[in-house]
Coordinates of C-alpha atoms in Angstrom, one line a residue:
M1 CA -59.9 -118.4 34.4
A2 CA -59.5 -121.7 36.3
E3 CA -62.4 -120.7 38.6
L4 CA -64.5 -119.8 35.6
L5 CA -63.9 -123.1 33.8
R6 CA -64.9 -125.0 37.0
K7 CA -68.3 -123.3 37.1
V8 CA -69.1 -123.3 33.3
W9 CA -70.9 -126.4 32.1
D10 CA -72.3 -125.3 28.8
F11 CA -71.4 -123.0 25.9
E12 CA -73.5 -121.2 23.3
F13 CA -72.1 -119.5 20.2
V14 CA -73.6 -116.6 18.3
R15 CA -72.3 -115.8 14.9
T16 CA -72.0 -112.1 14.0
A17 CA -71.1 -110.2 10.8
N18 CA -68.0 -108.6 12.1
E19 CA -66.0 -107.8 15.3
V20 CA -67.7 -104.5 16.0
E21 CA -71.1 -106.2 15.9
A22 CA -69.7 -108.9 18.2
L23 CA -68.6 -106.1 20.6
V24 CA -72.0 -104.5 20.7
L25 CA -73.7 -107.9 21.2
E26 CA -71.3 -108.7 24.1
N27 CA -72.1 -105.5 25.8
D28 CA -75.9 -106.0 25.4
F29 CA -75.6 -109.5 26.9
I30 CA -73.6 -108.2 29.9
K31 CA -76.2 -105.6 30.6
H32 CA -79.1 -108.0 30.2
Y33 CA -77.7 -111.1 32.1
K34 CA -75.3 -109.4 34.5
P35 CA -72.9 -112.4 34.6
R36 CA -70.7 -112.5 37.7
F37 CA -67.4 -112.9 35.7
N38 CA -67.9 -109.8 33.5
I39 CA -67.1 -106.2 34.4
R40 CA -70.2 -104.1 34.6
L41 CA -71.3 -100.7 35.9
K42 CA -73.2 -101.0 39.2
D43 CA -76.8 -99.9 38.9
D44 CA -76.3 -98.2 35.5
K45 CA -80.0 -98.3 34.8
N46 CA -80.6 -95.6 37.5
Y47 CA -78.5 -92.9 35.8
L48 CA -80.3 -89.7 34.9
Y49 CA -80.5 -87.8 31.7
L50 CA -81.8 -84.3 30.8
K51 CA -84.2 -84.5 27.8
L52 CA -84.9 -81.6 25.4
P53 CA -87.6 -82.8 22.9
V54 CA -86.7 -80.2 20.3
T55 CA -89.0 -81.6 17.6
E56 CA -92.1 -80.4 19.6
E57 CA -93.6 -76.9 19.2
F58 CA -93.0 -75.9 22.9
P59 CA -90.9 -78.7 24.4
R60 CA -91.0 -79.6 28.0
V61 CA -87.5 -80.0 29.4
H62 CA -87.5 -82.9 31.9
Y63 CA -85.5 -85.7 33.4
T64 CA -85.6 -89.2 32.2
R65 CA -83.8 -92.5 32.8
R66 CA -84.4 -93.9 29.3
I67 CA -83.1 -92.8 25.9
A68 CA -85.3 -93.2 22.9
K69 CA -84.6 -92.6 19.2
D70 CA -87.2 -89.8 19.0
G71 CA -85.2 -86.8 17.7
A72 CA -84.8 -85.3 21.2
L73 CA -81.6 -84.1 22.7
Y74 CA -80.3 -86.0 25.7
F75 CA -77.6 -85.0 28.1
G76 CA -76.0 -87.4 30.5
P77 CA -75.7 -89.9 32.0
Y78 CA -75.4 -88.2 35.4
T79 CA -74.7 -90.4 38.5
S80 CA -75.7 -87.5 40.8
A81 CA -79.3 -86.6 40.4
Q82 CA -78.9 -83.8 42.9
S83 CA -76.1 -82.2 40.9
L84 CA -78.2 -82.3 37.7
R85 CA -81.2 -80.8 39.4
T86 CA -79.1 -78.0 40.9
T87 CA -77.7 -77.2 37.5
V88 CA -81.1 -77.1 35.9
K89 CA -82.5 -74.9 38.7
S90 CA -79.7 -72.4 38.2
L91 CA -80.1 -72.6 34.4
R92 CA -83.9 -71.8 34.6
Q93 CA -83.1 -68.5 36.3
L94 CA -81.0 -67.5 33.3
L95 CA -82.8 -69.2 30.4
P96 CA -86.5 -69.8 31.4
F97 CA -88.2 -72.9 29.9
R98 CA -91.2 -75.0 30.7
T99 CA -91.0 -78.2 32.9
C100 CA -94.7 -78.7 33.5
S101 CA -96.5 -81.8 32.3
D102 CA -98.4 -81.8 29.0
D103 CA -101.7 -82.1 30.8
I104 CA -101.0 -78.9 32.8
F105 CA -99.6 -77.1 29.7
R106 CA -102.8 -77.9 27.7
Q107 CA -104.9 -76.1 30.3
G108 CA -103.6 -72.8 28.7
K109 CA -103.0 -70.9 31.9
V110 CA -99.7 -69.6 33.2
C111 CA -98.6 -71.0 36.6
L112 CA -96.3 -69.7 39.4
D113 CA -93.2 -70.5 37.3
F114 CA -94.2 -67.7 34.9
H115 CA -94.6 -65.1 37.6
I116 CA -91.2 -65.9 39.2
R117 CA -89.6 -65.8 35.7
R118 CA -88.7 -69.5 35.5
C119 CA -90.9 -70.1 32.4
P120 CA -91.8 -67.7 29.5
G121 CA -95.5 -68.8 29.4
P122 CA -95.9 -70.6 26.1
C123 CA -99.2 -72.1 27.3
E124 CA -100.8 -68.6 27.0
G125 CA -98.8 -67.6 23.9
R126 CA -96.5 -65.2 25.9
V127 CA -93.5 -66.3 23.8
S128 CA -93.2 -67.2 20.1
R129 CA -92.1 -70.6 18.9
D130 CA -88.9 -69.2 17.4
D131 CA -87.9 -67.3 20.6
Y132 CA -88.6 -70.4 22.7
H133 CA -86.5 -72.7 20.5
A134 CA -83.7 -70.0 20.5
T135 CA -83.7 -70.3 24.3
L136 CA -83.5 -74.1 24.1
R137 CA -80.6 -73.9 21.8
Q138 CA -78.8 -71.8 24.4
V139 CA -79.7 -74.4 27.1
A140 CA -78.2 -77.1 24.8
M141 CA -75.0 -75.1 24.4
F142 CA -74.6 -74.7 28.1
M143 CA -75.2 -78.4 28.8
E144 CA -72.7 -79.3 26.1
G145 CA -70.1 -77.2 27.8
R146 CA -70.0 -74.6 25.0
S147 CA -70.3 -71.6 27.3
D148 CA -68.0 -69.6 25.0
V149 CA -70.5 -70.0 22.1
L150 CA -73.4 -69.1 24.4
T151 CA -71.7 -66.0 25.7
R152 CA -70.9 -64.9 22.1
D153 CA -74.5 -65.4 21.1
L154 CA -75.8 -63.4 24.1
R155 CA -73.2 -60.6 23.4
D156 CA -74.5 -60.4 19.7
R157 CA -78.1 -60.2 20.9
M158 CA -77.2 -57.5 23.4
A159 CA -75.5 -55.5 20.7
A160 CA -78.4 -55.9 18.3
A161 CA -80.9 -54.8 20.9
A162 CA -78.8 -51.7 21.8
S163 CA -78.4 -50.8 18.1
V164 CA -82.2 -50.4 17.8
L165 CA -82.4 -48.6 21.1
D166 CA -84.2 -51.6 22.8
F167 CA -82.3 -50.9 26.0
E168 CA -84.7 -53.1 28.2
N169 CA -83.8 -56.2 26.2
A170 CA -80.2 -55.2 26.0
A171 CA -80.1 -55.0 29.8
R172 CA -81.7 -58.4 30.1
Y173 CA -79.1 -60.0 27.8
R174 CA -76.4 -58.2 29.7
D175 CA -77.6 -59.7 33.0
K176 CA -77.8 -63.2 31.5
L177 CA -74.3 -62.7 30.0
M178 CA -72.8 -61.8 33.4
A179 CA -74.5 -64.7 35.1
I180 CA -73.3 -67.2 32.4
E181 CA -69.7 -65.8 32.6
K182 CA -69.8 -66.1 36.4
I183 CA -70.7 -69.8 36.1
A184 CA -68.1 -70.4 33.4
D185 CA -65.4 -68.8 35.6
R186 CA -65.9 -71.7 38.0
Q187 CA -64.9 -74.2 35.3
K188 CA -61.2 -74.8 35.5
V189 CA -59.2 -74.2 32.3
L190 CA -57.2 -77.4 31.8
T191 CA -55.9 -77.5 28.3
H192 CA -55.3 -75.1 25.4
S193 CA -56.9 -77.6 23.0
R194 CA -60.5 -76.7 21.9
D195 CA -61.3 -80.4 21.3
D196 CA -63.8 -82.3 23.5
Q197 CA -62.0 -84.8 25.8
D198 CA -62.9 -87.3 28.4
L199 CA -60.4 -88.4 31.1
V200 CA -60.7 -91.8 32.7
A201 CA -58.9 -93.0 35.9
Y202 CA -59.5 -95.7 38.4
A203 CA -58.5 -96.9 41.9
R204 CA -58.5 -100.5 43.1
D205 CA -58.6 -102.0 46.6
G206 CA -58.9 -105.7 46.6
K207 CA -62.0 -106.6 44.6
D208 CA -63.4 -103.1 44.9
V209 CA -62.9 -100.9 41.8
Y210 CA -63.9 -97.2 41.4
V211 CA -63.7 -95.3 38.1
E212 CA -63.7 -91.5 37.7
I213 CA -64.5 -89.9 34.4
A214 CA -64.0 -86.1 33.8
Y215 CA -65.4 -84.1 31.0
I216 CA -63.4 -81.4 29.2
R217 CA -65.3 -79.2 26.8
Q218 CA -63.7 -76.3 24.9
G219 CA -60.6 -76.7 27.1
K220 CA -62.5 -76.5 30.4
M221 CA -63.5 -79.2 32.9
I222 CA -67.2 -79.0 33.2
G223 CA -67.7 -81.9 35.6
H224 CA -66.9 -85.4 36.6
D225 CA -68.7 -88.6 37.7
G226 CA -67.7 -91.6 39.7
H227 CA -68.8 -95.2 39.0
A228 CA -68.3 -98.4 41.1
L229 CA -67.6 -101.5 39.0
E230 CA -68.8 -105.0 39.7
G231 CA -67.0 -108.2 38.6
A232 CA -63.7 -106.3 38.1
G233 CA -61.7 -107.6 41.1
E234 CA -59.6 -110.1 39.2
A235 CA -59.5 -108.1 35.9
T236 CA -56.3 -106.8 34.4
E237 CA -56.0 -103.1 33.7
G238 CA -56.7 -103.7 30.0
E239 CA -59.8 -105.7 30.8
L240 CA -61.0 -103.2 33.4
L241 CA -60.7 -100.2 31.1
R242 CA -62.2 -102.1 28.1
G243 CA -65.2 -103.1 30.2
F244 CA -65.8 -99.6 31.6
V245 CA -65.4 -97.9 28.2
L246 CA -67.9 -100.3 26.6
Q247 CA -70.4 -100.1 29.4
Y248 CA -70.2 -96.3 29.9
Y249 CA -70.3 -95.1 26.3
A250 CA -73.0 -97.6 25.3
S251 CA -75.5 -95.3 27.0
A252 CA -73.6 -92.0 26.9
T253 CA -75.2 -89.2 24.8
H254 CA -71.9 -87.8 23.7
V255 CA -68.7 -89.4 22.6
P256 CA -65.7 -87.0 22.5
R257 CA -63.0 -86.8 19.9
T258 CA -60.3 -87.9 22.4
I259 CA -60.4 -90.2 25.5
L260 CA -57.4 -90.1 27.8
L261 CA -56.7 -93.4 29.7
P262 CA -54.3 -94.4 32.4
G263 CA -53.3 -97.5 30.5
T264 CA -53.9 -99.4 27.3
L265 CA -57.2 -101.2 27.1
E266 CA -57.7 -104.6 25.5
E267 CA -58.5 -104.6 21.7
P268 CA -58.0 -100.9 21.4
Q269 CA -58.5 -100.7 17.6
L270 CA -61.8 -102.6 17.9
V271 CA -63.0 -100.3 20.7
Q272 CA -61.9 -97.2 18.7
D273 CA -63.9 -98.4 15.6
W274 CA -67.0 -98.9 17.8
L275 CA -66.7 -95.5 19.4
G276 CA -66.1 -93.9 16.0
S277 CA -69.4 -95.5 14.7
K278 CA -71.2 -94.0 17.7
R279 CA -69.7 -90.6 17.3
G280 CA -69.9 -90.5 13.5
G281 CA -66.2 -89.6 13.3
P282 CA -62.8 -90.7 14.5
V283 CA -62.1 -91.2 18.2
A284 CA -58.6 -91.3 19.6
L285 CA -57.7 -93.4 22.7
E286 CA -54.6 -91.8 24.2
V287 CA -52.4 -93.1 27.0
P288 CA -50.3 -90.1 28.1
R289 CA -47.0 -91.0 29.7
R290 CA -45.7 -87.6 30.8
G291 CA -46.5 -83.9 30.7
R292 CA -49.7 -82.0 31.4
K293 CA -52.1 -84.7 30.2
R294 CA -50.4 -87.4 32.5
G295 CA -50.7 -84.9 35.4
L296 CA -54.5 -84.7 34.8
I297 CA -54.8 -88.5 34.8
D298 CA -52.8 -88.6 38.1
Q299 CA -55.0 -86.0 39.7
L300 CA -58.1 -87.9 38.6
T301 CA -56.6 -91.1 40.0
D302 CA -56.2 -89.4 43.4
T303 CA -59.9 -88.4 43.3
A304 CA -60.9 -92.0 42.5
T305 CA -58.7 -93.3 45.4
E306 CA -60.3 -90.9 47.8
N307 CA -63.8 -91.8 46.6
L308 CA -63.1 -95.5 46.9
K309 CA -61.9 -95.0 50.5
Q310 CA -65.0 -93.0 51.3
Q311 CA -67.1 -95.8 49.7
R312 CA -65.3 -98.4 51.8
I313 CA -65.8 -96.3 55.0
E314 CA -69.5 -96.0 54.3
A315 CA -69.9 -99.7 53.5
D316 CA -68.1 -100.7 56.8
Y317 CA -70.3 -98.3 58.7
D318 CA -73.4 -99.8 57.2
R319 CA -72.2 -103.3 57.9
S320 CA -71.4 -102.4 61.5
R321 CA -75.0 -101.3 62.0
T322 CA -76.8 -104.0 60.0
E323 CA -74.9 -107.1 61.0
P324 CA -76.0 -107.0 64.7
M325 CA -79.6 -106.4 63.6
L326 CA -79.5 -109.4 61.3
T327 CA -77.9 -111.6 64.0
A328 CA -80.5 -110.4 66.5
L329 CA -83.3 -111.1 64.0
A330 CA -82.1 -114.6 63.4
E331 CA -82.1 -115.3 67.1
A332 CA -85.5 -113.7 67.7
L333 CA -87.1 -115.7 64.8
E334 CA -85.0 -118.9 65.6
L335 CA -83.5 -118.9 62.1
N336 CA -80.5 -121.1 61.3
E337 CA -78.4 -118.1 60.2
P338 CA -78.8 -114.4 59.6
P339 CA -80.9 -113.8 56.4
H340 CA -79.0 -112.5 53.4
R341 CA -82.1 -111.7 51.4
I342 CA -85.4 -110.5 52.9
E343 CA -88.6 -110.1 50.9
C344 CA -91.7 -108.3 52.3
Y345 CA -95.1 -108.2 50.7
D346 CA -98.0 -105.7 51.1
I347 CA -101.3 -105.1 49.4
S348 CA -102.8 -101.7 48.9
N349 CA -106.4 -101.0 47.7
I350 CA -109.6 -99.2 48.6
Q351 CA -112.5 -101.7 48.6
G352 CA -110.7 -103.7 45.9
D353 CA -110.4 -100.7 43.6
S354 CA -107.1 -100.2 41.7
A355 CA -105.5 -102.9 43.9
V356 CA -101.7 -103.4 43.8
G357 CA -99.2 -105.5 45.6
S358 CA -95.6 -104.6 46.4
M359 CA -92.5 -106.6 47.0
V360 CA -89.5 -104.9 48.6
V361 CA -86.1 -106.5 49.0
F362 CA -83.4 -106.0 51.6
E363 CA -80.0 -107.6 51.2
E364 CA -77.5 -107.6 54.0
G365 CA -80.0 -105.4 55.9
R366 CA -80.1 -102.7 53.3
P367 CA -82.8 -101.9 50.7
K368 CA -82.0 -103.3 47.2
N369 CA -84.2 -100.8 45.3
E370 CA -83.5 -102.3 41.8
H371 CA -85.1 -105.6 43.0
Y372 CA -88.4 -103.9 44.2
R373 CA -91.4 -105.0 42.1
H374 CA -95.0 -103.9 41.7
F375 CA -98.0 -106.2 40.9
R376 CA -101.2 -105.1 39.4
I377 CA -103.9 -107.4 40.8
K378 CA -105.4 -109.1 37.7
F379 CA -107.4 -112.1 38.8
T380 CA -108.9 -111.3 42.2
P381 CA -112.3 -109.5 42.0
G382 CA -113.6 -107.4 44.8
P383 CA -112.0 -106.5 48.2
N384 CA -110.3 -109.7 49.2
D385 CA -106.9 -109.0 50.7
F386 CA -106.1 -112.7 51.4
A387 CA -106.8 -113.7 47.8
M388 CA -104.9 -110.7 46.4
L389 CA -101.9 -111.6 48.6
Q390 CA -102.1 -115.2 47.3
E391 CA -102.2 -114.0 43.7
V392 CA -99.0 -111.8 44.3
L393 CA -97.1 -114.6 46.0
R394 CA -98.2 -117.2 43.4
R395 CA -97.0 -115.0 40.5
R396 CA -93.7 -114.2 42.3
F397 CA -92.8 -117.8 43.2
D398 CA -94.0 -119.1 39.8
R399 CA -91.2 -116.9 38.3
L400 CA -88.7 -118.3 40.8
E401 CA -89.7 -121.9 40.0
T402 CA -89.3 -121.2 36.3
A403 CA -85.8 -119.7 36.9
L404 CA -84.7 -122.7 38.9
R405 CA -86.0 -125.2 36.3
R406 CA -84.5 -123.4 33.3
E407 CA -81.9 -125.4 31.6
D408 CA -79.6 -122.5 30.7
A409 CA -78.5 -121.3 34.1
A410 CA -77.2 -118.0 32.6
D411 CA -80.6 -117.1 31.2
V412 CA -82.5 -116.5 34.4
G413 CA -84.5 -113.5 33.2
D414 CA -85.5 -111.1 35.9
R415 CA -82.7 -111.0 38.5
S416 CA -85.1 -110.2 41.3
F417 CA -87.6 -112.9 40.6
S418 CA -84.9 -115.5 40.0
S419 CA -83.3 -114.8 43.5
R420 CA -84.4 -117.1 46.3
P421 CA -85.3 -115.3 49.6
D422 CA -83.9 -116.4 52.9
L423 CA -86.8 -114.8 54.8
V424 CA -90.4 -113.8 53.7
L425 CA -92.3 -111.2 55.6
I426 CA -96.0 -110.5 55.1
D427 CA -97.6 -107.3 56.2
G428 CA -100.6 -108.5 58.2
G429 CA -101.6 -110.9 61.0
R430 CA -102.4 -114.5 61.4
G431 CA -104.9 -114.6 58.4
Q432 CA -102.5 -113.1 55.9
L433 CA -99.7 -115.4 57.1
S434 CA -101.9 -118.5 56.7
A435 CA -102.8 -117.4 53.2
G436 CA -99.2 -116.8 52.3
L437 CA -98.0 -120.2 53.7
E438 CA -100.6 -122.0 51.7
V439 CA -99.1 -120.6 48.5
L440 CA -95.5 -121.3 49.4
E441 CA -96.4 -124.9 50.3
D442 CA -98.3 -125.4 47.0
Q443 CA -95.3 -123.9 45.1
G444 CA -92.8 -126.1 46.8
F445 CA -91.1 -123.4 48.9
A446 CA -92.4 -124.3 52.4
D447 CA -88.9 -124.4 53.6
I448 CA -88.4 -120.7 53.3
P449 CA -89.0 -119.1 56.8
T450 CA -92.2 -116.9 56.6
F451 CA -93.6 -114.6 59.2
G452 CA -96.5 -112.1 59.5
L453 CA -96.0 -108.6 60.9
A454 CA -98.9 -107.0 62.8
K455 CA -99.7 -103.5 61.6
Q456 CA -99.9 -101.8 64.9
R457 CA -98.3 -103.7 67.8
E458 CA -94.8 -105.2 68.0
E459 CA -96.1 -108.7 67.2
V460 CA -94.6 -111.2 64.8
F461 CA -96.7 -114.2 63.8
A462 CA -94.9 -117.5 63.3
P463 CA -96.4 -120.5 61.5
D464 CA -95.7 -123.0 64.3
R465 CA -96.7 -120.9 67.3
A466 CA -100.1 -120.1 68.7
D467 CA -99.1 -116.9 70.3
P468 CA -97.2 -114.1 68.5
I469 CA -93.6 -113.4 69.2
I470 CA -93.4 -110.1 71.2
L471 CA -90.3 -108.0 70.5
E472 CA -89.3 -104.9 72.5
H473 CA -90.1 -101.7 70.6
N474 CA -86.4 -100.6 70.6
A475 CA -84.9 -104.0 70.0
P476 CA -82.5 -104.2 67.0
A477 CA -84.5 -107.0 65.4
M478 CA -87.8 -105.1 65.8
F479 CA -86.2 -102.0 64.3
L480 CA -85.1 -103.9 61.2
L481 CA -88.5 -105.6 60.8
Q482 CA -90.4 -102.3 61.1
R483 CA -88.0 -100.7 58.5
V484 CA -88.7 -103.5 56.0
R485 CA -92.5 -103.4 56.6
D486 CA -92.7 -99.6 56.4
E487 CA -90.8 -99.7 53.2
A488 CA -93.1 -102.3 51.7
H489 CA -96.1 -100.2 52.9
R490 CA -94.6 -97.0 51.4
F491 CA -93.8 -98.7 48.1
A492 CA -97.4 -100.1 47.8
I493 CA -99.1 -96.9 48.8
T494 CA -97.1 -94.8 46.4
H495 CA -97.8 -97.0 43.5
H496 CA -101.5 -97.3 44.4
R497 CA -101.8 -93.5 44.4
K498 CA -100.2 -93.4 40.9
V499 CA -102.6 -96.0 39.6
R500 CA -105.6 -94.1 41.1
S501 CA -104.4 -90.8 39.7
R502 CA -104.0 -92.3 36.2
K503 CA -107.4 -93.8 36.5
A504 CA -108.9 -90.5 37.6
L505 CA -107.5 -88.8 34.6
T506 CA -109.1 -91.3 32.2
S507 CA -112.6 -90.9 30.9
P508 CA -115.2 -93.4 29.6
L509 CA -114.9 -91.5 26.4
D510 CA -111.4 -92.8 26.0
S511 CA -112.6 -96.4 25.4
V512 CA -115.0 -95.4 22.5
E513 CA -113.5 -96.1 19.1
G514 CA -113.7 -93.0 17.0
I515 CA -113.5 -90.6 19.9
G516 CA -110.0 -89.1 19.9
P517 CA -108.6 -86.2 22.1
A518 CA -109.9 -83.5 19.8
R519 CA -113.4 -84.9 19.5
K520 CA -113.5 -85.6 23.2
K521 CA -112.6 -82.0 24.0
A522 CA -115.2 -80.7 21.5
L523 CA -117.9 -82.9 23.0
L524 CA -117.2 -81.7 26.6
R525 CA -117.1 -78.1 25.4
T526 CA -120.5 -78.6 23.6
F527 CA -122.4 -80.6 26.3
G528 CA -120.6 -79.3 29.4
S529 CA -119.9 -82.6 31.1
L530 CA -119.9 -86.4 30.8
Q531 CA -123.5 -86.4 32.1
G532 CA -124.5 -83.9 29.4
I533 CA -123.1 -86.2 26.8
R534 CA -125.1 -89.1 28.4
D535 CA -128.3 -87.1 28.2
A536 CA -127.8 -86.0 24.6
S537 CA -129.6 -87.9 21.8
V538 CA -127.9 -89.5 18.8
E539 CA -129.2 -86.5 16.7
D540 CA -127.6 -84.1 19.2
L541 CA -124.3 -85.9 19.0
Q542 CA -124.5 -85.8 15.2
A543 CA -125.2 -82.1 15.2
A544 CA -122.0 -81.7 17.3
G545 CA -120.0 -83.4 14.5
V546 CA -120.0 -87.0 15.6
P547 CA -120.7 -89.6 12.8
E548 CA -123.9 -91.6 13.3
R549 CA -121.9 -94.9 13.7
V550 CA -119.7 -93.4 16.4
A551 CA -122.7 -91.7 18.1
L552 CA -124.5 -95.0 18.4
R553 CA -121.4 -96.7 19.8
L554 CA -121.0 -93.8 22.2
K555 CA -124.5 -94.1 23.6
E556 CA -124.2 -97.8 24.0
L557 CA -121.0 -97.6 26.0
I558 CA -121.5 -94.6 28.3
V559 CA -125.2 -95.1 29.3

């Protein structure tokens, strides 16, 4: 608290209607501003969910990183994308469903997934809406951990099929039943209670804190996840648990009836009220002192301790590799000290078309993916790489200048743009470097070390040297520079391809007011192609069902 008071120079108060509303607002502020003195989940925005848009006719089951209030079912968050993808892959073998994009689905032709029995083929009408949604309900049961309900449902369907001598379907349900039961057998029975429960435990080593959460559904453990915490080094147990529960359940898709904790969190009644409002029913926060429940907490604590040790080993290993590289880089480029934050910029375009810029960030020699940024080139016409680079740098350092000027130091907006780099790298030679230096000088950041990286040879261009710096191909400094540059190039190219793909999928018809998807499809079916529509007269268009006003506008815009 003493350190906090020394660094705080202003206060702002927000009045709320009640304590629960204050709790929600506090959590929103922590996620938005990421203040250094508050407990927060590390990189929580990257967690994955499985989405079942059950309000659609033939929903596409897919992964997402955002939750919307759209009537869909969401399962997660999952810290391990690989674990979720493996689960879904196994599930599709038992309960086939579509995962293709809507564009592919609308083509109306079955794909390979149908032939290998991973999809029932709704695009060709191979399955009814009711049967497809029945399958999705079974998928939801499985993801919720209600395997008992799912097996009972399959057993009933098998018996019903056998009773009408439909032995083929009965055998199919039998095979699914056996596969589901085999998976369910792997889930450890932990409690005789049928209530849903979550278990929370943590391990601490200095300022590093790691939290494990396990999920018990219908008395069985169906999985667990680990979460590193930031800003929790000096927190008490009560503060730590309160911070985790608020951060985690703010984005969780399911709040269980009971949450078992290793200790009492701060403001337990207030947190219980908030959880109850999310669940739509009472939530109990229990701190078991002895017995089977305490044993489960202790086991989970051991898991958290082992994972924290592994995390520390991996961090030490990374540091042992990157620190010598950063030191060598500082010596090679004659920097005052090894750079903590490196930013690298690249431009990707084809003759000025769909041009994009990329900014990748490395901190302590490692990629900081959440600080990567894309730039759509907005103000530079034609193929002019130098001007495009200057536009990107100007927009980026405008944001930094704004953040540094802002009166409220806490409200810095985008955390990436508000962070000052220790080293700027530009993918390109002497010309690109000169263009970049001009912008940094205009913006008042000429003191930031800036270098250009040649695309082919091991040459580094410095602003105050006529000849490039030549580094050995296998030198540690060169290895790091190449890694940063290649990552910037990959990031720019990948986004450029996405932009071009989206552009290729659009049509001049999309910009014509009065031409929607159905009318566009009808026009293409009638006239065969966009050129056929261009060649058609206004009368021809009217005969195809286009109002005269829209037909005139169409001819004007696509000639």
